[in-house]
XYZ file of C-alpha atoms in Angstrom:
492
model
C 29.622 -28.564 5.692
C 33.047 -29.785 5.968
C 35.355 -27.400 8.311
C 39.054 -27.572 9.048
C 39.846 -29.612 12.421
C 41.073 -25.778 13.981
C 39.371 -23.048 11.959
C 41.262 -19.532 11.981
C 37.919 -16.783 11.671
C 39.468 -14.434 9.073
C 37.962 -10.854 9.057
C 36.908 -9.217 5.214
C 40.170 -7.443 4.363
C 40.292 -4.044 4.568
C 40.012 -2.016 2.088
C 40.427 1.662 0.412
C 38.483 1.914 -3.269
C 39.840 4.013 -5.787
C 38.705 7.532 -6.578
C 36.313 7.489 -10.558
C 39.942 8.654 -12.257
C 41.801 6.100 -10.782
C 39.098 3.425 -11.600
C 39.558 4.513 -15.256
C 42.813 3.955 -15.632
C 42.734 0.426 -13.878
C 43.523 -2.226 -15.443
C 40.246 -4.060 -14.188
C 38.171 -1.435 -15.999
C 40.100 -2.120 -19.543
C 38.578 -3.985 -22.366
C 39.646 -7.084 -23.301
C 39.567 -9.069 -26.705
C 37.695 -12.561 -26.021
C 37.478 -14.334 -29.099
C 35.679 -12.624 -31.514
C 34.058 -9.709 -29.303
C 35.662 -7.383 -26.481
C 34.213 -6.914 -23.643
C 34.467 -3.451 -21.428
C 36.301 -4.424 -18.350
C 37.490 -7.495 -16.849
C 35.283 -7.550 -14.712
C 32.842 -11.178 -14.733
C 30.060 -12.448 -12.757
C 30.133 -16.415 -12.371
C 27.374 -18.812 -13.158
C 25.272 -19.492 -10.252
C 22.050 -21.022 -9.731
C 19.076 -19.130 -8.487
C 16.600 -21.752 -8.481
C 14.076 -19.451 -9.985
C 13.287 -21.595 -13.375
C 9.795 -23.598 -13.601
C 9.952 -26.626 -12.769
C 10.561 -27.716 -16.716
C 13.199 -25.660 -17.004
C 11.283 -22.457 -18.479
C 12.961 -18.794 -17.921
C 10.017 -17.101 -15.570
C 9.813 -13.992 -14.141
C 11.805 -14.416 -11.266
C 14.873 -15.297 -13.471
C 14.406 -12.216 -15.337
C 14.290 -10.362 -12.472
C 17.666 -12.152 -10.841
C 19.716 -11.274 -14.416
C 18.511 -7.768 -14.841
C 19.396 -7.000 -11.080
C 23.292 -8.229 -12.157
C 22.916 -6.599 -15.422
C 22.162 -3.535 -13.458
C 25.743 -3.436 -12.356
C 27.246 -3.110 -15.628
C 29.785 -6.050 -15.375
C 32.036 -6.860 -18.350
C 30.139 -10.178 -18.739
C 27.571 -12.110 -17.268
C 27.538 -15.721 -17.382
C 23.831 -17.314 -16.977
C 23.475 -20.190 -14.463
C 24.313 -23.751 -15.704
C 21.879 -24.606 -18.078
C 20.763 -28.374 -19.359
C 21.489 -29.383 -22.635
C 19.470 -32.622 -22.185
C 15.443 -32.773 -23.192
C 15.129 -34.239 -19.792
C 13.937 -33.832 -16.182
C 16.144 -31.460 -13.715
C 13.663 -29.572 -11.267
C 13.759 -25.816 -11.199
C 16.799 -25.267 -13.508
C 17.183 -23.920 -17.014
C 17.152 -26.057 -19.865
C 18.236 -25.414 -23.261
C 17.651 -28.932 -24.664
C 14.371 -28.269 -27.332
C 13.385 -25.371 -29.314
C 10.764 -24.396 -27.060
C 12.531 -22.833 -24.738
C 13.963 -20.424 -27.023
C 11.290 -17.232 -26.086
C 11.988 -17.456 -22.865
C 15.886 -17.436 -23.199
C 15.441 -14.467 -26.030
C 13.848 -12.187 -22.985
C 16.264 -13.123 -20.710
C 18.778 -11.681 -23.370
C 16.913 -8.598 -23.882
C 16.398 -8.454 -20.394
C 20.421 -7.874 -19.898
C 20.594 -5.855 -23.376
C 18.577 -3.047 -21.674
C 19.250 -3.432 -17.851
C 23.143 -2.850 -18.715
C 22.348 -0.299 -21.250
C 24.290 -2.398 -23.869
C 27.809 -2.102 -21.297
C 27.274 -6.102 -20.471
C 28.080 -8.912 -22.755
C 25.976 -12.392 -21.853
C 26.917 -16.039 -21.998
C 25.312 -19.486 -20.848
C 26.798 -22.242 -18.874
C 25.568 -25.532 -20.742
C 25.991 -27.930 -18.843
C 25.228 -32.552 -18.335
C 24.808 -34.444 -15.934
C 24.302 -38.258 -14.916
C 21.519 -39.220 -12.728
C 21.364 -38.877 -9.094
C 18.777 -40.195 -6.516
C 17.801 -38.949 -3.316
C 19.232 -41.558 -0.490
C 16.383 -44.146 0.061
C 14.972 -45.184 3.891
C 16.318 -48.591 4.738
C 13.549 -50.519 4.204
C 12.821 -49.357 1.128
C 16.447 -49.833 -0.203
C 16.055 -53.808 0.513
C 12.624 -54.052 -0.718
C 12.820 -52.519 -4.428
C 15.944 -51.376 -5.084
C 18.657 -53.437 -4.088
C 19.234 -56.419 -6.991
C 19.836 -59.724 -5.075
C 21.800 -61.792 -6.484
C 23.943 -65.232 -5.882
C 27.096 -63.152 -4.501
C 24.837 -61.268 -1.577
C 23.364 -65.158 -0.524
C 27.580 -66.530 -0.515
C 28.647 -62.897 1.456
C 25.872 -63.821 4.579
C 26.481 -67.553 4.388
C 30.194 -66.297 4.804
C 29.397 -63.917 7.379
C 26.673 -65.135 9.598
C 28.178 -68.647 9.055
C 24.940 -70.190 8.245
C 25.250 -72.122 4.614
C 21.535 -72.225 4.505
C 21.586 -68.610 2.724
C 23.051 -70.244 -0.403
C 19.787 -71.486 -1.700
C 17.535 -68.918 0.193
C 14.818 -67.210 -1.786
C 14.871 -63.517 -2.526
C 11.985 -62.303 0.056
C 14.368 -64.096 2.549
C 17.499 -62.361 1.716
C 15.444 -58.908 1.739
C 13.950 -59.357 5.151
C 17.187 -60.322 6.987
C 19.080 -57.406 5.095
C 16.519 -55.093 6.113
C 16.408 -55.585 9.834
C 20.686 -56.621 9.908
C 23.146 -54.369 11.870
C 25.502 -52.670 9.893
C 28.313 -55.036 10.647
C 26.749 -57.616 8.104
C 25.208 -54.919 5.415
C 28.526 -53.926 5.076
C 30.148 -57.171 4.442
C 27.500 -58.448 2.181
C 26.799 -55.430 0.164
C 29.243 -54.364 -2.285
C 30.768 -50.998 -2.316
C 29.032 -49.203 -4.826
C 25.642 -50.813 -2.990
C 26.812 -49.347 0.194
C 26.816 -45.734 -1.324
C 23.425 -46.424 -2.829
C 22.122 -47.388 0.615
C 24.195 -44.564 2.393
C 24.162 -41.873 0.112
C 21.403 -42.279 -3.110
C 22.396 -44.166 -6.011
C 24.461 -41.969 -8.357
C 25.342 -42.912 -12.003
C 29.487 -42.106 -12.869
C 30.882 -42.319 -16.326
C 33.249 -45.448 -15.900
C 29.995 -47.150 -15.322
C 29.933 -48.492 -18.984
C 27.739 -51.981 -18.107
C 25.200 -49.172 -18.772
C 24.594 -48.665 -22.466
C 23.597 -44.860 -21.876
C 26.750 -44.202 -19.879
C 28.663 -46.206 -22.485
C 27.047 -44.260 -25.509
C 27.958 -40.708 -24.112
C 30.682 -40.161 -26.330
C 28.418 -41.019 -29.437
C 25.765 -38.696 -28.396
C 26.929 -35.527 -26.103
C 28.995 -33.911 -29.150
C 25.770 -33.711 -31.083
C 23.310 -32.687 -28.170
C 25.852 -29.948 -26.661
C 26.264 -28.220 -30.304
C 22.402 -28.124 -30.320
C 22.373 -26.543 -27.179
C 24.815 -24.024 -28.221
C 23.064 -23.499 -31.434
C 20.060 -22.672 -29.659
C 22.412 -19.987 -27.528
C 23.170 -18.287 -30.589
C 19.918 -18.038 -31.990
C 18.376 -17.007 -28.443
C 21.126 -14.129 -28.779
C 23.571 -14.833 -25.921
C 26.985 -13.321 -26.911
C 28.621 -16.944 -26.158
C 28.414 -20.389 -24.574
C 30.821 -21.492 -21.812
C 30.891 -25.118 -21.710
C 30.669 -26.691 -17.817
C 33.406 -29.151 -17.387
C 33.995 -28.401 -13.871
C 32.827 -29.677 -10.718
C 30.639 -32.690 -10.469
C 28.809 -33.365 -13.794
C 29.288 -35.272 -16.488
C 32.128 -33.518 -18.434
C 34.227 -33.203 -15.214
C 33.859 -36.469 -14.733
C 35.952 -37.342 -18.269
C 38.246 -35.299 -17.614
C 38.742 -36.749 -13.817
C 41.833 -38.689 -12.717
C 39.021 -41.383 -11.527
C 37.744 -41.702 -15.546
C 39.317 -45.242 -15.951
C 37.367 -46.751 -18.781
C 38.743 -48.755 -21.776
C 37.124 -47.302 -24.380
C 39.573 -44.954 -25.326
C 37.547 -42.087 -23.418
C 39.635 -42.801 -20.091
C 43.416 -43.893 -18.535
C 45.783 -41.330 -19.747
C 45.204 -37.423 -19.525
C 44.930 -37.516 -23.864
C 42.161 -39.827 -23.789
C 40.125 -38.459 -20.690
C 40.522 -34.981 -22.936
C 39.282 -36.641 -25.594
C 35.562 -36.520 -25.349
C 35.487 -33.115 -24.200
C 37.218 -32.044 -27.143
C 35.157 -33.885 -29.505
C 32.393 -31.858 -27.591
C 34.158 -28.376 -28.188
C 34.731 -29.277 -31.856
C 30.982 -30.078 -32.714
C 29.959 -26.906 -31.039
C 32.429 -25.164 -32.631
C 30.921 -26.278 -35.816
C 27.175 -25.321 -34.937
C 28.275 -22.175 -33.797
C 31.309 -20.929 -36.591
C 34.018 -19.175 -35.697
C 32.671 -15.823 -35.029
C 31.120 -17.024 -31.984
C 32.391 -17.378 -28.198
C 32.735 -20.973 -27.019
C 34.489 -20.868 -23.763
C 34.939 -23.377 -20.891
C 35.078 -23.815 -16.928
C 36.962 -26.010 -15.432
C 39.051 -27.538 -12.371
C 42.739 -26.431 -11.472
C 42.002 -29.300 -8.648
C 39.604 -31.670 -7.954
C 40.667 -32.077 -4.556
C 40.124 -35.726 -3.975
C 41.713 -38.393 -3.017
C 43.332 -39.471 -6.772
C 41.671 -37.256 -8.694
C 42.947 -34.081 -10.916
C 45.918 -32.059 -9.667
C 47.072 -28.696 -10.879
C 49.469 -30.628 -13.525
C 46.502 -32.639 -14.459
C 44.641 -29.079 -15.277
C 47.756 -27.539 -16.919
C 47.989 -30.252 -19.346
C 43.907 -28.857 -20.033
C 44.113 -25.343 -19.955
C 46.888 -25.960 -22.576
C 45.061 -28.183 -25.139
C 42.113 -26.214 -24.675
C 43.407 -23.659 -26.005
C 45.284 -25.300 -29.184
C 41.555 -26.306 -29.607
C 40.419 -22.686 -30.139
C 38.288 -22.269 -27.129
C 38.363 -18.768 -26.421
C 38.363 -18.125 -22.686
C 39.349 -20.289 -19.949
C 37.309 -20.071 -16.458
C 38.743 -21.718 -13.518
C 37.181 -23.247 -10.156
C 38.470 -26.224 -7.658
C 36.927 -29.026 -6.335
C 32.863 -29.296 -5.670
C 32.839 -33.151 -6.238
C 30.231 -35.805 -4.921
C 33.265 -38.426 -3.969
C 33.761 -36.754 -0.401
C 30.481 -35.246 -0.134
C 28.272 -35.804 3.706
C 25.933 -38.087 3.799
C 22.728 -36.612 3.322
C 19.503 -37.272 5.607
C 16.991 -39.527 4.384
C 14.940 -38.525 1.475
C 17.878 -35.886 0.182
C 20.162 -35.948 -2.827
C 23.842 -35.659 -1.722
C 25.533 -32.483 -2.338
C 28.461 -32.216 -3.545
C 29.696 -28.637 -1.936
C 29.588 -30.448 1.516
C 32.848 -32.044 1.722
C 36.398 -30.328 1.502
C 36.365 -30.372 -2.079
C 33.593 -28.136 -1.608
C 34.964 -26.232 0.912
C 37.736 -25.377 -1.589
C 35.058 -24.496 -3.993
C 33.195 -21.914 -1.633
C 35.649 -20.999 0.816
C 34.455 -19.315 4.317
C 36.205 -16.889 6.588
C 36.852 -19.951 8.869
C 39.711 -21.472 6.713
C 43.404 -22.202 7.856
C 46.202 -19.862 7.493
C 45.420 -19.087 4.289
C 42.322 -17.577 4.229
C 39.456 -17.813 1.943
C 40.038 -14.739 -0.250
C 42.115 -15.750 -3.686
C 42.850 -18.898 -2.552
C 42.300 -20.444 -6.130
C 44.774 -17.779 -7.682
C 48.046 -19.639 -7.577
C 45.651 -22.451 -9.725
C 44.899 -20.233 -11.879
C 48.343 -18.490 -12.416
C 49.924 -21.495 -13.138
C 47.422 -22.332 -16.114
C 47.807 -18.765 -17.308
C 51.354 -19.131 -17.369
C 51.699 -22.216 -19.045
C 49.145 -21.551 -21.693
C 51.536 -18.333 -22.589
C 54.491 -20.174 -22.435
C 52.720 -22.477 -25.226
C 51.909 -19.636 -27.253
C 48.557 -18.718 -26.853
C 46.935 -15.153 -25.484
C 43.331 -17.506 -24.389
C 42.163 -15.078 -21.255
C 41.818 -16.797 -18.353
C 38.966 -15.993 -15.556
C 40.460 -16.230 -12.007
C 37.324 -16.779 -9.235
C 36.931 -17.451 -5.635
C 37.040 -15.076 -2.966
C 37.665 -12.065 -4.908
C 36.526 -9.790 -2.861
C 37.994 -6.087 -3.284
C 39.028 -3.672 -5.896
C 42.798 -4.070 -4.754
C 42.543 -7.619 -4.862
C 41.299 -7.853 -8.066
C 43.430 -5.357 -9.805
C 46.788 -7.129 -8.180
C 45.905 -10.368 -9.731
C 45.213 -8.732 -12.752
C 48.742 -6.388 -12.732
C 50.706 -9.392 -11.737
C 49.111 -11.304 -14.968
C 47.999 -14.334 -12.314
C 45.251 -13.641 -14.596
C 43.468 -11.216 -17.520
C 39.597 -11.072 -15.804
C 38.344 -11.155 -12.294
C 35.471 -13.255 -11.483
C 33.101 -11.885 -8.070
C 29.948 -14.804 -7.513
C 29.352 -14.185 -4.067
C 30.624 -10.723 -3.596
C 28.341 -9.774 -6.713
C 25.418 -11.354 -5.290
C 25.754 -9.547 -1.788
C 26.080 -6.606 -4.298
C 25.588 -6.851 -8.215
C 26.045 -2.977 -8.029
C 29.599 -3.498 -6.919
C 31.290 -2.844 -10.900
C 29.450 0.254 -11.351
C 29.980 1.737 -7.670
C 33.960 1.007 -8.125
C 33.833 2.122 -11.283
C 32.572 5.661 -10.367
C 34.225 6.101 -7.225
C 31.982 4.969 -4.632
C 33.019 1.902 -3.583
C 32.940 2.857 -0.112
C 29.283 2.183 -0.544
C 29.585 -1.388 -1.647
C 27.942 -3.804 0.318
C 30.204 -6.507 1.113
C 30.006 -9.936 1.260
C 31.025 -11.750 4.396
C 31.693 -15.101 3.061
C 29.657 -17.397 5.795
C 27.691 -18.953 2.392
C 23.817 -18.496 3.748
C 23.778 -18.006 0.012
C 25.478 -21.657 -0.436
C 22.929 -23.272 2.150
C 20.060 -22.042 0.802
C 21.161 -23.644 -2.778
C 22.011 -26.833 -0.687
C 18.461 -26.643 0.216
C 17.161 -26.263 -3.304
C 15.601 -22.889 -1.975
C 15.471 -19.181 -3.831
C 19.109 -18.470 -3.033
C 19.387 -14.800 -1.862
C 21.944 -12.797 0.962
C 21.416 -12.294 4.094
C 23.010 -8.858 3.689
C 19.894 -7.856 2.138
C 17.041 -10.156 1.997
C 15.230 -8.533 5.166
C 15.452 -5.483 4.330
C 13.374 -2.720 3.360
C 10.551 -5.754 2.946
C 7.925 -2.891 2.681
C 9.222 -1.454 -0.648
C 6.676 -1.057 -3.396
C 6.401 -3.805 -5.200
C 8.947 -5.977 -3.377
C 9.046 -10.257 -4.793
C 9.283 -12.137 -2.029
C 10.479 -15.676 -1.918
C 8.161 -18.882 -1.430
C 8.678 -18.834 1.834
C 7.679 -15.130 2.248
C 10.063 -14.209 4.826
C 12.768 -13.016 2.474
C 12.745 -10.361 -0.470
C 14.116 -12.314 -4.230
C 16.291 -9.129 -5.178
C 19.082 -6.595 -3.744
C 18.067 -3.326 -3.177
C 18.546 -0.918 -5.636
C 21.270 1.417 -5.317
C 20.218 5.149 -5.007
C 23.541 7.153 -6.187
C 24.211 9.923 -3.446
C 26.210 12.262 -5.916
């Protein structure tokens, strides 16, 4: 994980929580108007991926389990973890992309309905994404996957100075590649070859030689409003479409998007797509339906989306008619690590990632709110263009003052807690009644973030050793650590 060259250790803030009467009057514990539903309190749990789903994308069990725990809580809303809208392959995720997985998300709903006692309203993250391979060994690289062609036999007769590798058959070329230092791989592969060698091959959407990748903006419209279709008739209260981070619809909207099409280049055309997307699941869904969206205020790469970039979005997302904008920041593959052999790249690993999931070793800043002045600057200039959209501020929201400032200073209308709900989904109702001095807080060092790198049951290490002899306790694969929080035993 990437880490600043001199990392300042920041302590959790301190803290007082307010008494149940002050809670009530709170802004943070007002309802709010969202499109066509209100919601309790501004309060919001993030989208985040339990890796609890079968392995074809079928709710189980364990994902009921993870949502009623949250539901528990009592949050304003609950957003379920990104979801595919895509009939296809995606390991232990959710999927949304046939009609058969319908019965599954139904229980998940009435799972919430009754955990919250009706107090929590539910939406789903639907989300796309491009293909992504796990970074090959060497030999196997040269041997199946890499194409040879006539510029990789000119490239080593430049390089090793040999002119015989001009007519040299393709077992030839493969061998030597194989077995060369890097000096020569890396003048005779391309770049893009490089990162398939280095990192797994991963598919972007400038890469329009591919008729798939070129075809996206004929078929996502149509597959996302089936998705969200389903999401109404499964009984979610709303859809929040995932443009953020490093999947397909982020990657329109990214300063990187350079295709010809009309789909890339200018700010209006790398919009375009995703609005065509909103506008066909606007019409699946009607009006009287929440269709939100998450998205960057900063890709943090080198040329990619800036907060002016995401301005210019929040803005003409909202002239669209979405009805609640979320924001994040960064979480992009482009400066990702370089994962081991055999491993997918990640793309939390890098700074953009850093920015995404921020630790308590940071700079001067500190990790707590550090995407606020993002998200302020959206908020404001969506109200300066006329339009009352909420906006979702996340990352590193941590306390009940904290939250409530942002809120009071109108930096935003909801507070989003991922991390701090996870370490303890009971944190809304605790704050709510006055005993928030019994929240269990999260320390921000992201075991919960390395276990997801890992493709493991993500859990917190605030809890998930504890009291492993309780009745009835679900224990992880690994059966070292328990799947849920404890539940909270009111003392008064």
């Amino acid at each position: 994980m990437w880490k600043f060259a001199n990392p300042i250790k920041h302590p959790i803030p301190d803290t007082s929580w307010p008494t149940a009467v002050e809670a009530a009057s709170a802004q943070l514990f007002q309802p709010i108007q969202i499109g066509p539903i209100s919601i309790e309190s501004r309060t919001w749990v993030p989208a985040m991926v339990p890796w609890r789903a079968t392995a074809d994308g079928f709710v189980t069990p364990d994902n009921l389990d993870w949502y009623r725990r949250f539901a528990e809580g009592q949050p304003g809303a609950l957003v379920v973890e990104a979801t595919g809208v895509r009939d296809i392959p995606s390991g232990p995720l959710l999927r949304i992309g046939h009609d058969r997985f319908l019965p599954g998300l139904k229980q998940l709903v009435e799972v919430v309905r009754e955990a919250s006692q009706g107090h929590t309203k539910l939406f789903i993250q639907i989300i796309d994404f491009l293909a992504v391979k796990r970074r090959p060994d060497q030999g196997k690289y040269f041997q199946r996957f890499l194409e040879i062609n006539d510029r990789h036999r000119r490239a080593l007769a430049e390089v090793t100075e040999d002119l015989s590798w001009i007519s040299a058959d393709e077992i030839s070329v493969r061998d030597f590649l194989q077995n060369a230092p890097d000096a020569i791989v890396d003048r005779t592969l391309n770049e893009r070859e490089l990162e398939a060698l280095r990192f797994g091959y991963r598919e972007r959407v400038t890469d329009t030689q591919l008729s798939h990748i070129r075809d996206l903006p004929l078929v996502l419209p149509g597959i996302f409003a089936q998705a969200a279709r389903r999401a109404r008739e499964a009984g979610f209260d709303g859809v929040e479409l995932h443009y953020a981070h490093a999947y397909t619809m982020a990657g329109f909207l990214s300063a990187l998007n350079d295709r010809n099409d009309g789909y890339g280049g200018a700010r209006e055309h790398r919009a375009r797509l995703p609005l065509e997307v909103y506008r066909a699941v606007r019409e699946s869904v009607g009006d009287d339906y929440v269709v939100g969206v998450r998205f960057l205020g900063d890709e943090v790469i080198a040329g990619g989306n800036r907060i002016d970039d995401a301005v210019y979005f929040g803005v003409e997302f909202a002239k669209a008619g979405m009805d609640y904008l979320s924001i994040s920041k960064g979480g992009k593959f482009e400066d990702a690590e370089q994962p081991k052999v055999g491993q997918a790249v990640y793309p939390y690993t890098g700074q953009s990632g850093y920015e995404c999931m921020p630790t308590t070793l940071s700079d001067e800043r500190g990790p707590f709110g550090r995407s606020v002045p993002l998200v302020a600057a959206i908020k404001r200039a969506v109200t300066a263009a006329g339009f009352s959209t909420p906006v979702v501020a996340t990352g590193g929201i941590t306390t009940f003052e904290q939250a409530e400032a942002i809120l009071q200073s109108g930096d935003a209308d909801i507070a989003g807690l991922a991390r701090q709900a996870l370490a303890d989904p009971d944190w809304f109702v605790k704050v709510k009644s006055g005993h928030g001095a019994e929240v269990r807080r999260c320390t921000y060092t992201n075991y919960c973030e390395a276990l997801d790198q890992a493709h493991r049951q993500v859990t917190c290490k605030l809890w998930d050793r504890r009291q492993l002899d309780e009745p009835g306790v679900a224990m992880a694969t690994d059966g070292r650590r328990r799947l849920l929080a404890p539940r909270w035993n009111i003392t008064d």
